[in-house]
């Protein structure tokens, strides 16, 4: 059980500064259980709290854990330069509560991207020590050969990397697609590994992180959802 004043609740959920949130409440824009609340200083139980702002329903969340089916042509960096940032896909409240991508996908890579405002969660998920397998489907320019799969499994030497990097698993899907599972998250890793093995990646999609599968989330490209406890429990090394 934890109680917070309504202005602090709204601020914590990304509705703006405390002053702004106080004004929202005073203007009658905030309701709880169908009742307009005009006093922002009253303390409210946050567990299971549902409220509406400008008629839109929200659930109080101490932290948010989001899965996005990232479309191409969006950047994961906070200061996006050539393409819009992935945060522009989400409601503006998430930007204000400092939601960030967990790791990075290239601007032209599509698929499963986790986002959160929980610092320790982000740190743990992106730490190389966590050995979180990530599954990618790469479309290749040249046909997929047994030699390509063998090289990726054995390890390929990348410029600037002291030791060869190997896929955890790798399998041919069809003539021009492979599924590759990596535990590291080096810069452009899949594309550079394919290039080092003599092929070229023309499209890349992340389909799974840990045991969390994008296809099971039912998200079209550009759609996102909150992850519940059961889905978060899938985010662990298999
Ligand atoms: N490997 C890449 O080359 N790009 C990504 O976006 C992710 C993994």
mmCIF file of N, CA and C and ligand atoms in Angstrom, residues 104-106 109 136 186-192 204, ligand 1:
data_model
loop_
_atom_site.group_PDB
_atom_site.id
_atom_site.type_symbol
_atom_site.label_atom_id
_atom_site.label_comp_id
_atom_site.label_asym_id
_atom_site.label_seq_id
_atom_site.Cartn_x
_atom_site.Cartn_y
_atom_site.Cartn_z
ATOM 1 N N UNK A 104 19.808 -0.992 -28.324
ATOM 2 C CA UNK A 104 19.555 -0.247 -29.569
ATOM 3 C C UNK A 104 19.274 -1.199 -30.727
ATOM 4 N N UNK A 105 18.390 -0.785 -31.600
ATOM 5 C CA UNK A 105 18.277 -1.417 -32.918
ATOM 6 C C UNK A 105 18.641 -0.343 -33.935
ATOM 7 N N UNK A 106 19.270 -0.746 -35.029
ATOM 8 C CA UNK A 106 19.608 0.224 -36.076
ATOM 9 C C UNK A 106 18.329 0.850 -36.630
ATOM 10 N N UNK A 109 16.491 -1.546 -38.774
ATOM 11 C CA UNK A 109 16.104 -2.843 -38.190
ATOM 12 C C UNK A 109 14.692 -2.730 -37.617
ATOM 13 N N UNK A 136 17.326 -12.973 -34.183
ATOM 14 C CA UNK A 136 17.160 -12.085 -35.340
ATOM 15 C C UNK A 136 16.869 -12.930 -36.580
ATOM 16 N N UNK A 186 26.795 -6.114 -29.792
ATOM 17 C CA UNK A 186 27.793 -5.192 -30.346
ATOM 18 C C UNK A 186 27.176 -4.387 -31.480
ATOM 19 N N UNK A 187 27.792 -3.237 -31.726
ATOM 20 C CA UNK A 187 27.333 -2.303 -32.754
ATOM 21 C C UNK A 187 27.197 -3.013 -34.113
ATOM 22 N N UNK A 188 26.029 -2.947 -34.716
ATOM 23 C CA UNK A 188 25.756 -3.553 -36.034
ATOM 24 C C UNK A 188 26.188 -5.024 -36.074
ATOM 25 N N UNK A 189 26.005 -5.731 -34.976
ATOM 26 C CA UNK A 189 26.668 -7.043 -34.882
ATOM 27 C C UNK A 189 26.239 -8.033 -35.973
ATOM 28 N N UNK A 190 24.924 -8.151 -36.188
ATOM 29 C CA UNK A 190 24.472 -9.147 -37.179
ATOM 30 C C UNK A 190 24.989 -8.766 -38.564
ATOM 31 N N UNK A 191 24.829 -7.494 -38.893
ATOM 32 C CA UNK A 191 25.256 -7.050 -40.238
ATOM 33 C C UNK A 191 26.754 -7.249 -40.421
ATOM 34 N N UNK A 192 27.530 -6.918 -39.384
ATOM 35 C CA UNK A 192 28.990 -7.053 -39.513
ATOM 36 C C UNK A 192 29.403 -8.524 -39.547
ATOM 37 N N UNK A 204 16.732 -6.756 -41.557
ATOM 38 C CA UNK A 204 16.950 -7.409 -40.254
ATOM 39 C C UNK A 204 15.750 -7.155 -39.356
HETATM 40 N N1 LIG B 1 22.646 -6.306 -35.260
HETATM 41 C C1 LIG B 1 22.648 -5.354 -36.229
HETATM 42 O O1 LIG B 1 23.479 -5.387 -37.128
HETATM 43 N N2 LIG B 1 21.731 -4.396 -36.160
HETATM 44 C C2 LIG B 1 20.776 -4.324 -35.205
HETATM 45 O O2 LIG B 1 19.936 -3.419 -35.221
HETATM 46 C C3 LIG B 1 20.792 -5.331 -34.209
HETATM 47 C C4 LIG B 1 21.732 -6.303 -34.261
#
